[in-house]
């Protein structure tokens, strides 16, 4: 029973990771918090849903939804962040304007769905269960774990081993120095926003499938959790976001199983509080990496 | 190579440059000296389009740079090694050099990785070390090496001797002299005026946003007003 709960927690946690990676990536590169990330996640689920019920093959619907949420990411950067960046000191104004974009997307979704809870039609994803070592795991859970693992490996490869990834890290470390070295900072921003948006969109589809329930506010609790994950993991840290997401998923699954359900959030935020007392910069954060810290 | 005419720059409401004109010819090594706050760094930042000018012309390699973004200017071969070196502290020495190569684009350069390693052997020895853990002198060498990887037609250097011991400063200046002898055009900003005048053939003196003196470095080093103001007793 315990190992079953841990397994379920790891599946949910891996989707948190997908969602949080984009959030932490944007923070790492721009030092800005993108609060439209939750609505982007919701948009991913919605777009995949409407494509599916209009008869599109499910895989194509997922692909289309990821491209669309990637584009939403780019629009967030162009509309909510870039004009403020030009004026400098964008931290707080950008936070507010990204909440604005979040609300716009939510309102659109509310209109489109007429505030209904949406479910993927039965059979969108084959319902199949496997038993091994006394654990029960669905095909969907296996596919989610595998997809997230592959995407995380690809993302780390992209960041560490490709020229584009090096440019992203260069901008994250020192934006001015990167510009002086010929790195097109604006295009790095657009790239990271596209990747972050597409990952959030996919996370939305996967959560929609996993719980088979989607509604226009579904992104908001995830937004709050991603914030916790990113702070516990260390702002801007990719491995930190992955570890913290899995931890959070397991914690949540265990509290739901063994404790009164109302305690889940209380426990999550107590955990956040304890981690911050012991390691103020998060598990993987270093003192220099925190918000706009200059590095020499 | 570089022609600046009547350059005005205001920075946070302060007139940092008030009509600066200067030129650097191909193959030259030119010094720009002046006291703290004279506008030296602002001038370099204006040349690399990191700050916007209010008015004036900057022509680099035959092209006016007005309105271009900083990375475009860098990709044309105007490479600026900023004050405080600004290395990419979390990345390895080798990765810093690879990022430096981005400015090269499809151009070619004689400054290959081997060339940079030959000039600064310590960078090869510490190839995989995280750049933030290098000493100040090594970081300066990395900052110069990284700019070389970008194929500079003109290298702007801001206070390369800042915080370095005299011995390491010698090493850095020897490397710059060698690069210049091989044909690299350099504009050198230094507070260490004596050092800068020794290393260059021509120099400008900047004072509160204006060029007050210009001429052969040797002549300026012998000028009594310069000696009194900038070279110490």
Short mmCIF file of C-alpha atoms in Angstrom, two decimals:
data_model
loop_
_atom_site.label_atom_id
_atom_site.label_comp_id
_atom_site.label_asym_id
_atom_site.label_seq_id
_atom_site.Cartn_x
_atom_site.Cartn_y
_atom_site.Cartn_z
CA UNK A 1 0.00 0.00 0.00
CA UNK A 2 2.77 2.39 0.94
CA UNK A 3 4.78 1.59 -2.17
CA UNK A 4 1.61 2.00 -4.26
CA UNK A 5 1.11 5.48 -2.81
CA UNK A 6 4.75 6.34 -3.48
CA UNK A 7 4.39 5.19 -7.08
CA UNK A 8 1.24 7.29 -7.56
CA UNK A 9 3.04 10.22 -5.97
CA UNK A 10 5.99 9.87 -8.34
CA UNK A 11 3.64 9.97 -11.33
CA UNK A 12 1.95 13.14 -10.12
CA UNK A 13 5.32 14.56 -9.11
CA UNK A 14 6.76 13.95 -12.56
CA UNK A 15 3.96 16.06 -14.06
CA UNK A 16 4.71 18.76 -11.47
CA UNK A 17 8.29 18.59 -12.72
CA UNK A 18 7.19 19.17 -16.31
CA UNK A 19 5.17 22.17 -15.19
CA UNK A 20 7.76 23.59 -12.82
CA UNK A 21 10.72 23.26 -15.19
CA UNK A 22 9.36 25.93 -17.48
CA UNK A 23 8.62 28.22 -14.57
CA UNK A 24 12.13 27.84 -13.13
CA UNK A 25 13.72 28.14 -16.59
CA UNK A 26 12.05 31.50 -17.14
CA UNK A 27 13.03 32.63 -13.69
CA UNK A 28 16.61 31.46 -14.24
CA UNK A 29 16.96 33.33 -17.51
CA UNK A 30 14.91 36.47 -16.87
CA UNK A 31 14.76 36.69 -13.07
CA UNK A 32 11.04 37.21 -13.53
CA UNK A 33 8.13 35.19 -12.15
CA UNK A 34 5.69 34.23 -14.87
CA UNK A 35 2.30 33.92 -13.21
CA UNK A 36 0.64 33.22 -16.54
CA UNK A 37 2.22 29.77 -16.40
CA UNK A 38 -0.83 28.26 -14.67
CA UNK A 39 -3.24 29.48 -17.35
CA UNK A 40 -0.85 28.24 -20.04
CA UNK A 41 -1.08 24.80 -18.42
CA UNK A 42 -4.86 25.00 -18.45
CA UNK A 43 -4.82 26.18 -22.08
CA UNK A 44 -2.81 23.07 -22.98
CA UNK A 45 -5.49 20.80 -21.55
CA UNK A 46 -8.31 22.81 -23.16
CA UNK A 47 -6.77 22.94 -26.62
CA UNK A 48 -6.07 19.19 -26.59
CA UNK A 49 -9.63 18.58 -25.40
CA UNK A 50 -11.32 20.66 -28.10
CA UNK A 51 -9.06 19.21 -30.80
CA UNK A 52 -9.88 15.68 -29.64
CA UNK A 53 -13.64 16.12 -29.54
CA UNK A 54 -13.52 17.70 -32.98
CA UNK A 55 -12.21 14.37 -34.20
CA UNK A 56 -8.48 14.95 -34.39
CA UNK A 57 -6.21 11.98 -33.55
CA UNK A 58 -5.13 12.32 -29.91
CA UNK A 59 -1.37 12.44 -30.57
CA UNK A 60 -1.85 15.19 -33.15
CA UNK A 61 -4.05 17.05 -30.64
CA UNK A 62 -1.25 16.87 -28.04
CA UNK A 63 1.31 18.07 -30.56
CA UNK A 64 -0.89 20.95 -31.67
CA UNK A 65 -1.62 21.88 -28.07
CA UNK A 66 2.10 21.99 -27.23
CA UNK A 67 2.86 24.23 -30.21
CA UNK A 68 -0.08 26.48 -29.29
CA UNK A 69 0.97 26.80 -25.63
CA UNK A 70 4.55 27.44 -26.78
CA UNK A 71 3.18 30.32 -28.84
CA UNK A 72 1.16 31.50 -25.83
CA UNK A 73 4.49 31.56 -23.95
CA UNK A 74 6.00 33.76 -26.66
CA UNK A 75 2.99 36.08 -26.55
CA UNK A 76 3.34 36.38 -22.76
CA UNK A 77 6.95 37.46 -23.24
CA UNK A 78 6.13 39.94 -26.01
CA UNK A 79 3.05 41.44 -24.34
CA UNK A 80 3.66 41.21 -20.60
CA UNK A 81 7.43 41.19 -20.17
CA UNK A 82 9.33 42.77 -23.02
CA UNK A 83 7.79 46.25 -22.85
CA UNK A 84 8.53 46.35 -19.10
CA UNK A 85 12.07 45.03 -19.47
CA UNK A 86 12.89 47.94 -21.74
CA UNK A 87 12.22 50.31 -18.87
CA UNK A 88 14.36 48.33 -16.42
CA UNK A 89 13.41 47.17 -12.92
CA UNK A 90 10.74 44.88 -14.33
CA UNK A 91 10.47 42.43 -11.40
CA UNK A 92 7.27 43.62 -9.79
CA UNK A 93 5.53 45.21 -12.78
CA UNK A 94 6.12 41.98 -14.75
CA UNK A 95 4.64 39.94 -11.94
CA UNK A 96 1.48 42.01 -12.09
CA UNK A 97 1.26 42.00 -15.89
CA UNK A 98 1.73 38.22 -16.01
CA UNK A 99 -1.14 37.84 -13.52
CA UNK A 100 -3.11 39.99 -15.98
CA UNK A 101 -2.37 37.60 -18.86
CA UNK A 102 -3.29 34.71 -16.56
CA UNK A 103 -6.69 36.27 -15.90
CA UNK A 104 -7.31 36.98 -19.58
CA UNK A 105 -6.62 33.35 -20.50
CA UNK A 106 -8.81 32.13 -17.64
CA UNK A 107 -11.69 34.38 -18.74
CA UNK A 108 -11.44 33.13 -22.31
CA UNK A 109 -11.48 29.53 -21.07
CA UNK A 110 -14.43 30.30 -18.83
CA UNK A 111 -16.39 31.65 -21.80
CA UNK A 112 -15.41 28.81 -24.11
CA UNK A 113 -16.21 26.06 -21.62
CA UNK A 114 -19.22 27.87 -20.10
CA UNK A 115 -17.63 27.03 -16.72
CA UNK A 116 -18.28 23.31 -17.33
CA UNK A 117 -15.93 20.60 -16.13
CA UNK A 118 -14.57 18.89 -19.24
CA UNK A 119 -13.63 15.23 -19.60
CA UNK A 120 -11.79 13.52 -22.41
CA UNK A 121 -14.17 11.09 -24.15
CA UNK A 122 -13.87 7.53 -22.90
CA UNK A 123 -11.18 5.64 -24.78
CA UNK A 124 -9.13 8.74 -25.67
CA UNK A 125 -6.31 6.94 -23.95
CA UNK A 126 -6.49 3.13 -23.63
CA UNK A 127 -7.40 2.07 -20.09
CA UNK A 128 -5.03 -0.75 -19.21
CA UNK A 129 -3.50 -1.86 -15.95
CA UNK A 130 -0.43 -3.91 -15.19
CA UNK A 131 0.45 -5.68 -11.96
CA UNK A 132 3.98 -6.30 -10.87
CA UNK A 133 5.62 -6.75 -7.46
CA UNK A 134 2.21 -6.23 -5.95
CA UNK A 135 1.91 -2.77 -7.53
CA UNK A 136 -0.84 -1.72 -9.84
CA UNK A 137 0.21 0.70 -12.56
CA UNK A 138 -1.82 1.97 -15.48
CA UNK A 139 -0.55 2.30 -19.02
CA UNK A 140 -1.18 6.03 -18.68
CA UNK A 141 1.06 6.24 -15.61
CA UNK A 142 3.84 4.37 -17.43
CA UNK A 143 3.52 6.65 -20.46
CA UNK A 144 3.58 9.74 -18.24
CA UNK A 145 6.70 8.62 -16.37
CA UNK A 146 8.47 7.70 -19.61
CA UNK A 147 7.46 10.91 -21.41
CA UNK A 148 8.59 13.11 -18.55
CA UNK A 149 11.87 11.21 -18.19
CA UNK A 150 12.61 11.56 -21.91
CA UNK A 151 11.73 15.27 -21.94
CA UNK A 152 13.84 15.99 -18.87
CA UNK A 153 16.83 14.22 -20.42
CA UNK A 154 16.29 16.13 -23.68
CA UNK A 155 16.01 19.42 -21.83
CA UNK A 156 19.21 18.82 -19.87
CA UNK A 157 20.99 17.75 -23.06
CA UNK A 158 19.76 20.91 -24.78
CA UNK A 159 20.93 23.13 -21.94
CA UNK A 160 24.30 21.46 -21.40
CA UNK A 161 25.43 20.25 -24.79
CA UNK A 162 24.06 22.47 -27.54
CA UNK A 163 25.10 25.93 -28.59
CA UNK A 164 21.55 27.21 -28.07
CA UNK A 165 21.54 25.78 -24.56
CA UNK A 166 24.88 27.39 -23.77
CA UNK A 167 23.42 30.71 -24.90
CA UNK A 168 20.46 30.20 -22.58
CA UNK A 169 22.81 29.50 -19.67
CA UNK A 170 25.03 32.41 -20.63
CA UNK A 171 22.05 34.77 -20.46
CA UNK A 172 20.96 33.21 -17.15
CA UNK A 173 24.41 33.77 -15.68
CA UNK A 174 25.12 37.23 -17.00
CA UNK A 175 22.81 38.88 -19.49
CA UNK A 176 25.04 41.87 -20.28
CA UNK A 177 28.14 39.76 -20.80
CA UNK A 178 26.17 37.43 -23.07
CA UNK A 179 25.01 40.36 -25.22
CA UNK A 180 28.60 41.61 -25.53
CA UNK A 181 29.60 38.16 -26.77
CA UNK A 182 27.06 38.30 -29.59
CA UNK A 183 24.26 36.35 -27.93
CA UNK A 184 20.85 37.55 -29.09
CA UNK A 185 19.25 37.91 -25.67
CA UNK A 186 15.74 38.61 -26.95
CA UNK A 187 15.73 35.45 -29.04
CA UNK A 188 16.97 33.44 -26.05
CA UNK A 189 14.01 34.79 -24.07
CA UNK A 190 11.56 33.80 -26.82
CA UNK A 191 13.05 30.32 -26.99
CA UNK A 192 12.81 29.74 -23.25
CA UNK A 193 9.24 31.02 -23.22
CA UNK A 194 8.31 28.70 -26.07
CA UNK A 195 9.86 25.68 -24.33
CA UNK A 196 8.32 26.61 -20.98
CA UNK A 197 4.89 27.11 -22.57
CA UNK A 198 5.01 23.82 -24.49
CA UNK A 199 6.06 21.88 -21.37
CA UNK A 200 3.28 23.52 -19.33
CA UNK A 201 0.77 22.69 -22.06
CA UNK A 202 1.82 19.04 -22.11
CA UNK A 203 1.62 18.93 -18.31
CA UNK A 204 -1.93 20.25 -18.59
CA UNK A 205 -2.91 17.50 -21.03
CA UNK A 206 -1.33 14.81 -18.85
CA UNK A 207 -3.04 16.04 -15.68
CA UNK A 208 -6.30 16.28 -17.64
CA UNK A 209 -5.89 12.63 -18.62
CA UNK A 210 -4.71 11.46 -15.22
CA UNK A 211 -7.62 12.92 -13.27
CA UNK A 212 -9.95 13.08 -16.28
CA UNK A 213 -11.27 16.43 -15.25
CA UNK A 214 -10.47 19.86 -16.63
CA UNK A 215 -11.89 23.24 -15.82
CA UNK A 216 -10.86 26.83 -16.43
CA UNK A 217 -9.28 27.31 -12.98
CA UNK A 218 -7.30 24.06 -13.00
CA UNK A 219 -3.98 25.86 -13.48
CA UNK A 220 -4.08 27.94 -10.34
CA UNK A 221 -3.36 25.28 -7.66
CA UNK A 222 -0.55 24.01 -9.90
CA UNK A 223 0.83 27.50 -10.18
CA UNK A 224 1.02 27.70 -6.39
CA UNK A 225 2.65 24.27 -6.23
CA UNK A 226 5.16 25.14 -8.93
CA UNK A 227 6.07 28.15 -6.87
CA UNK A 228 6.69 25.92 -3.85
CA UNK A 229 8.68 23.47 -5.97
CA UNK A 230 10.84 26.19 -7.44
CA UNK A 231 11.54 27.77 -4.06
CA UNK A 232 12.30 24.43 -2.37
CA UNK A 233 14.46 23.30 -5.29
CA UNK A 234 16.34 26.57 -5.51
CA UNK A 235 15.20 29.36 -7.82
CA UNK A 236 16.39 28.75 -11.35
CA UNK A 237 17.77 25.28 -10.63
CA UNK A 238 16.70 22.53 -13.05
CA UNK A 239 17.77 19.52 -10.91
CA UNK A 240 16.25 21.27 -7.88
CA UNK A 241 12.89 21.59 -9.62
CA UNK A 242 12.89 17.90 -10.58
CA UNK A 243 13.79 16.63 -7.10
CA UNK A 244 11.38 18.99 -5.35
CA UNK A 245 8.54 18.07 -7.73
CA UNK A 246 8.93 14.35 -7.07
CA UNK A 247 9.19 15.01 -3.31
CA UNK A 248 6.05 17.11 -3.43
CA UNK A 249 4.14 14.53 -5.46
CA UNK A 250 5.01 11.74 -3.02
CA UNK A 251 4.30 13.87 0.05
CA UNK A 252 0.94 14.84 -1.33
CA UNK A 253 -0.02 11.29 -2.23
CA UNK A 254 0.97 10.05 1.24
CA UNK A 255 -0.89 12.78 3.13
CA UNK A 256 -4.00 12.21 1.05
CA UNK A 257 -3.83 8.46 1.75
CA UNK A 258 -3.01 8.52 5.46
CA UNK A 259 -4.15 11.86 6.84
CA UNK A 260 -7.31 13.93 6.66
CA UNK A 261 -7.37 15.42 3.16
CA UNK A 262 -7.67 19.00 4.39
CA UNK A 263 -4.13 18.78 5.76
CA UNK A 264 -2.41 18.37 2.38
CA UNK A 265 -1.69 22.01 1.74
CA UNK A 266 -0.86 22.68 5.38
CA UNK A 267 1.79 19.97 5.21
CA UNK A 268 3.18 21.14 1.88
CA UNK A 269 3.63 24.66 3.15
CA UNK A 270 5.07 23.49 6.47
CA UNK A 271 7.62 21.57 4.43
CA UNK A 272 8.39 24.73 2.47
CA UNK A 273 8.83 26.63 5.69
CA UNK A 274 11.19 24.04 7.19
CA UNK A 275 13.31 23.81 4.03
CA UNK A 276 13.62 27.59 3.94
CA UNK A 277 14.66 27.71 7.60
CA UNK A 278 17.42 25.20 6.98
CA UNK A 279 18.41 26.22 3.46
CA UNK A 280 17.17 29.72 2.66
CA UNK A 281 18.25 29.37 -0.98
CA UNK A 282 16.51 26.04 -1.51
CA UNK A 283 17.94 22.55 -1.80
CA UNK A 284 19.97 23.21 -4.93
CA UNK A 285 20.20 26.98 -4.83
CA UNK A 286 23.41 28.81 -4.15
CA UNK A 287 23.44 32.18 -2.49
CA UNK A 288 24.51 33.94 -5.67
CA UNK A 289 21.73 32.49 -7.77
CA UNK A 290 18.93 34.23 -5.96
CA UNK A 291 16.90 36.92 -7.65
CA UNK A 292 19.03 39.10 -9.82
CA UNK A 293 22.20 38.38 -7.86
CA UNK A 294 25.17 39.64 -9.80
CA UNK A 295 27.97 37.22 -10.33
CA UNK A 296 31.52 38.19 -10.86
CA UNK B 1 38.48 51.00 -38.29
CA UNK B 2 36.60 53.13 -35.80
CA UNK B 3 35.46 56.71 -36.20
CA UNK B 4 33.57 58.53 -33.48
CA UNK B 5 32.25 62.02 -34.08
CA UNK B 6 30.73 64.39 -31.54
CA UNK B 7 29.33 61.64 -29.33
CA UNK B 8 26.89 62.67 -26.61
CA UNK B 9 25.60 60.19 -24.02
CA UNK B 10 23.44 60.90 -21.02
CA UNK B 11 23.25 58.33 -18.31
CA UNK B 12 20.49 58.60 -15.71
CA UNK B 13 20.11 62.28 -16.44
CA UNK B 14 23.83 63.02 -16.16
CA UNK B 15 25.70 64.12 -19.26
CA UNK B 16 28.41 61.46 -19.24
CA UNK B 17 29.87 62.26 -22.66
CA UNK B 18 29.68 65.76 -24.05
CA UNK B 19 30.89 65.61 -27.63
CA UNK B 20 33.65 63.04 -27.87
CA UNK B 21 35.46 62.48 -31.16
CA UNK B 22 38.15 59.91 -31.66
CA UNK B 23 39.39 57.43 -34.21
CA UNK B 24 41.28 54.16 -34.15
CA UNK B 25 43.03 52.97 -37.31
CA UNK B 26 43.54 49.38 -38.31
CA UNK B 27 46.45 47.75 -36.49
CA UNK B 28 46.72 50.51 -33.89
CA UNK B 29 46.72 50.10 -30.14
CA UNK B 30 45.23 53.23 -28.63
CA UNK B 31 44.85 54.16 -24.97
CA UNK B 32 42.04 56.08 -23.36
CA UNK B 33 43.00 57.34 -19.94
CA UNK B 34 41.25 59.50 -17.39
CA UNK B 35 40.25 59.55 -13.77
CA UNK B 36 37.36 57.75 -12.17
CA UNK B 37 34.02 58.99 -13.47
CA UNK B 38 35.50 60.66 -16.54
CA UNK B 39 33.18 58.63 -18.77
CA UNK B 40 35.61 55.99 -20.02
CA UNK B 41 33.34 53.01 -19.42
CA UNK B 42 30.34 54.91 -20.75
CA UNK B 43 32.28 55.56 -23.94
CA UNK B 44 33.06 51.86 -24.40
CA UNK B 45 29.45 50.95 -23.59
CA UNK B 46 28.27 53.44 -26.21
CA UNK B 47 30.67 51.94 -28.76
CA UNK B 48 29.29 48.44 -28.17
CA UNK B 49 25.71 49.83 -28.12
CA UNK B 50 25.13 48.73 -24.53
CA UNK B 51 23.99 52.27 -23.76
CA UNK B 52 22.11 54.41 -26.22
CA UNK B 53 23.74 57.58 -27.46
CA UNK B 54 21.93 60.88 -27.49
CA UNK B 55 23.65 62.10 -30.62
CA UNK B 56 26.81 61.68 -32.65
CA UNK B 57 28.20 59.19 -35.15
CA UNK B 58 29.96 55.91 -34.55
CA UNK B 59 31.29 54.25 -37.68
CA UNK B 60 32.84 50.84 -37.22
CA UNK B 61 34.49 49.06 -40.15
CA UNK B 62 32.72 51.42 -42.52
CA UNK B 63 29.24 51.02 -41.05
CA UNK B 64 27.28 53.33 -38.81
CA UNK B 65 26.17 51.32 -35.78
CA UNK B 66 23.22 53.51 -34.80
CA UNK B 67 20.11 51.52 -33.92
CA UNK B 68 21.83 48.13 -33.93
CA UNK B 69 21.53 45.92 -30.90
CA UNK B 70 24.61 45.04 -28.87
CA UNK B 71 24.84 41.48 -30.13
CA UNK B 72 24.75 42.63 -33.75
CA UNK B 73 27.65 44.99 -33.14
CA UNK B 74 29.58 42.14 -31.49
CA UNK B 75 28.87 39.85 -34.42
CA UNK B 76 30.44 42.40 -36.76
CA UNK B 77 33.71 42.03 -34.86
CA UNK B 78 33.61 44.84 -32.31
CA UNK B 79 34.27 42.93 -29.11
CA UNK B 80 34.12 44.59 -25.74
CA UNK B 81 35.83 43.04 -22.71
CA UNK B 82 33.91 44.80 -19.94
CA UNK B 83 35.15 46.14 -16.66
CA UNK B 84 35.18 43.48 -13.96
CA UNK B 85 35.68 40.83 -16.69
CA UNK B 86 32.06 39.55 -16.48
CA UNK B 87 32.95 35.94 -17.13
CA UNK B 88 30.13 33.38 -17.10
CA UNK B 89 30.84 32.25 -13.56
CA UNK B 90 28.79 29.01 -13.51
CA UNK B 91 30.15 27.67 -16.77
CA UNK B 92 33.46 25.95 -17.40
CA UNK B 93 36.43 27.73 -18.96
CA UNK B 94 35.89 25.78 -22.16
CA UNK B 95 32.17 26.65 -22.26
CA UNK B 96 33.01 30.32 -21.79
CA UNK B 97 35.27 30.11 -24.83
CA UNK B 98 32.55 28.33 -26.83
CA UNK B 99 30.04 31.07 -25.99
CA UNK B 100 32.69 33.54 -27.14
CA UNK B 101 32.60 31.90 -30.54
CA UNK B 102 28.98 32.94 -31.10
CA UNK B 103 30.03 36.43 -32.20
CA UNK B 104 32.06 34.86 -35.01
CA UNK B 105 28.96 33.63 -36.85
CA UNK B 106 29.94 32.73 -40.39
CA UNK B 107 33.01 34.97 -40.39
CA UNK B 108 36.46 33.44 -40.02
CA UNK B 109 39.27 34.36 -37.66
CA UNK B 110 42.86 33.51 -37.00
CA UNK B 111 42.07 33.24 -33.29
CA UNK B 112 41.28 29.59 -32.95
CA UNK B 113 41.00 27.68 -29.69
CA UNK B 114 44.61 26.52 -30.15
CA UNK B 115 45.73 30.10 -30.63
CA UNK B 116 43.98 31.21 -27.43
CA UNK B 117 45.44 28.28 -25.48
CA UNK B 118 48.88 29.12 -26.82
CA UNK B 119 48.50 32.74 -25.70
CA UNK B 120 47.14 31.78 -22.26
CA UNK B 121 48.28 28.21 -21.47
CA UNK B 122 46.55 28.38 -18.09
CA UNK B 123 43.17 28.32 -19.87
CA UNK B 124 44.01 24.95 -21.38
CA UNK B 125 45.23 23.58 -18.05
CA UNK B 126 41.98 24.68 -16.42
CA UNK B 127 39.76 23.88 -19.37
CA UNK B 128 37.09 22.06 -17.30
CA UNK B 129 37.24 24.24 -14.20
CA UNK B 130 34.18 26.35 -13.32
CA UNK B 131 35.14 29.85 -14.42
CA UNK B 132 33.96 31.49 -11.20
CA UNK B 133 36.67 29.66 -9.26
CA UNK B 134 39.53 31.10 -11.33
CA UNK B 135 41.79 33.78 -9.87
CA UNK B 136 41.30 37.38 -10.99
CA UNK B 137 44.18 37.23 -13.44
CA UNK B 138 42.97 33.96 -14.93
CA UNK B 139 39.48 35.42 -15.27
CA UNK B 140 40.91 38.41 -17.14
CA UNK B 141 42.77 36.05 -19.47
CA UNK B 142 39.56 34.11 -19.99
CA UNK B 143 37.62 37.31 -20.75
CA UNK B 144 40.22 38.28 -23.38
CA UNK B 145 40.46 34.75 -24.77
CA UNK B 146 36.69 34.54 -25.02
CA UNK B 147 36.54 37.81 -26.96
CA UNK B 148 39.28 36.55 -29.31
CA UNK B 149 37.17 33.47 -30.11
CA UNK B 150 34.56 35.89 -31.49
CA UNK B 151 36.94 37.05 -34.21
CA UNK B 152 37.54 40.67 -33.19
CA UNK B 153 38.38 43.32 -35.77
CA UNK B 154 38.56 45.74 -32.87
CA UNK B 155 39.00 44.79 -29.22
CA UNK B 156 37.76 47.18 -26.55
CA UNK B 157 39.28 46.55 -23.14
CA UNK B 158 37.96 48.15 -19.98
CA UNK B 159 40.45 48.26 -17.12
CA UNK B 160 42.17 44.94 -17.75
CA UNK B 161 44.62 45.54 -14.89
CA UNK B 162 41.91 46.20 -12.30
CA UNK B 163 42.62 44.25 -9.13
CA UNK B 164 45.57 42.38 -10.59
CA UNK B 165 49.05 42.09 -9.07
CA UNK B 166 51.85 43.85 -10.98
CA UNK B 167 53.21 40.49 -12.10
CA UNK B 168 49.88 39.33 -13.55
CA UNK B 169 49.30 42.77 -15.06
CA UNK B 170 52.61 42.32 -16.89
CA UNK B 171 51.45 39.00 -18.27
CA UNK B 172 48.16 40.48 -19.48
CA UNK B 173 49.85 43.49 -21.08
CA UNK B 174 52.49 41.29 -22.73
CA UNK B 175 49.70 39.23 -24.26
CA UNK B 176 47.96 42.40 -25.51
CA UNK B 177 51.19 43.72 -27.02
CA UNK B 178 51.73 40.40 -28.74
CA UNK B 179 48.18 40.42 -30.12
CA UNK B 180 48.65 43.95 -31.40
CA UNK B 181 51.94 43.03 -33.07
CA UNK B 182 50.11 40.21 -34.83
CA UNK B 183 47.74 42.81 -36.25
CA UNK B 184 44.87 43.13 -33.77
CA UNK B 185 43.41 46.63 -33.35
CA UNK B 186 42.93 47.56 -29.69
CA UNK B 187 41.30 50.40 -27.78
CA UNK B 188 42.47 50.20 -24.19
CA UNK B 189 40.82 51.98 -21.27
CA UNK B 190 42.98 52.15 -18.16
CA UNK B 191 43.19 53.96 -14.89
CA UNK B 192 46.75 52.75 -14.66
CA UNK B 193 47.74 55.53 -17.05
CA UNK B 194 51.48 54.93 -17.04
CA UNK B 195 51.02 51.30 -17.98
CA UNK B 196 48.59 52.22 -20.74
CA UNK B 197 50.84 54.91 -22.21
CA UNK B 198 53.80 52.53 -22.23
CA UNK B 199 51.86 49.85 -24.08
CA UNK B 200 50.25 52.02 -26.77
CA UNK B 201 51.35 54.25 -29.60
CA UNK B 202 48.62 56.87 -29.34
CA UNK B 203 46.36 58.02 -26.54
CA UNK B 204 43.40 60.16 -25.60
CA UNK B 205 42.73 61.76 -22.24
CA UNK B 206 39.09 61.93 -21.19
CA UNK B 207 38.02 64.37 -18.48
CA UNK B 208 34.41 64.85 -17.39
CA UNK B 209 33.02 63.70 -20.71
CA UNK B 210 35.41 65.61 -22.96
CA UNK B 211 38.65 64.69 -24.71
CA UNK B 212 41.18 67.13 -23.26
CA UNK B 213 44.40 65.79 -24.76
CA UNK B 214 45.37 63.52 -27.59
CA UNK B 215 48.61 62.54 -29.24
CA UNK B 216 51.42 60.00 -29.30
CA UNK B 217 51.54 58.13 -26.00
CA UNK B 218 55.19 58.95 -25.45
CA UNK B 219 54.49 62.67 -25.83
CA UNK B 220 51.57 62.54 -23.41
CA UNK B 221 53.69 60.62 -20.91
CA UNK B 222 56.13 63.55 -21.00
CA UNK B 223 53.48 66.29 -20.74
CA UNK B 224 53.68 68.02 -17.38
CA UNK B 225 49.92 68.55 -16.96
CA UNK B 226 49.28 64.87 -17.70
CA UNK B 227 52.01 63.80 -15.32
CA UNK B 228 50.51 65.97 -12.58
CA UNK B 229 46.93 64.85 -13.15
CA UNK B 230 47.19 61.19 -14.07
CA UNK B 231 50.63 59.73 -13.61
CA UNK B 232 51.08 60.53 -9.94
CA UNK B 233 54.16 62.04 -8.41
#
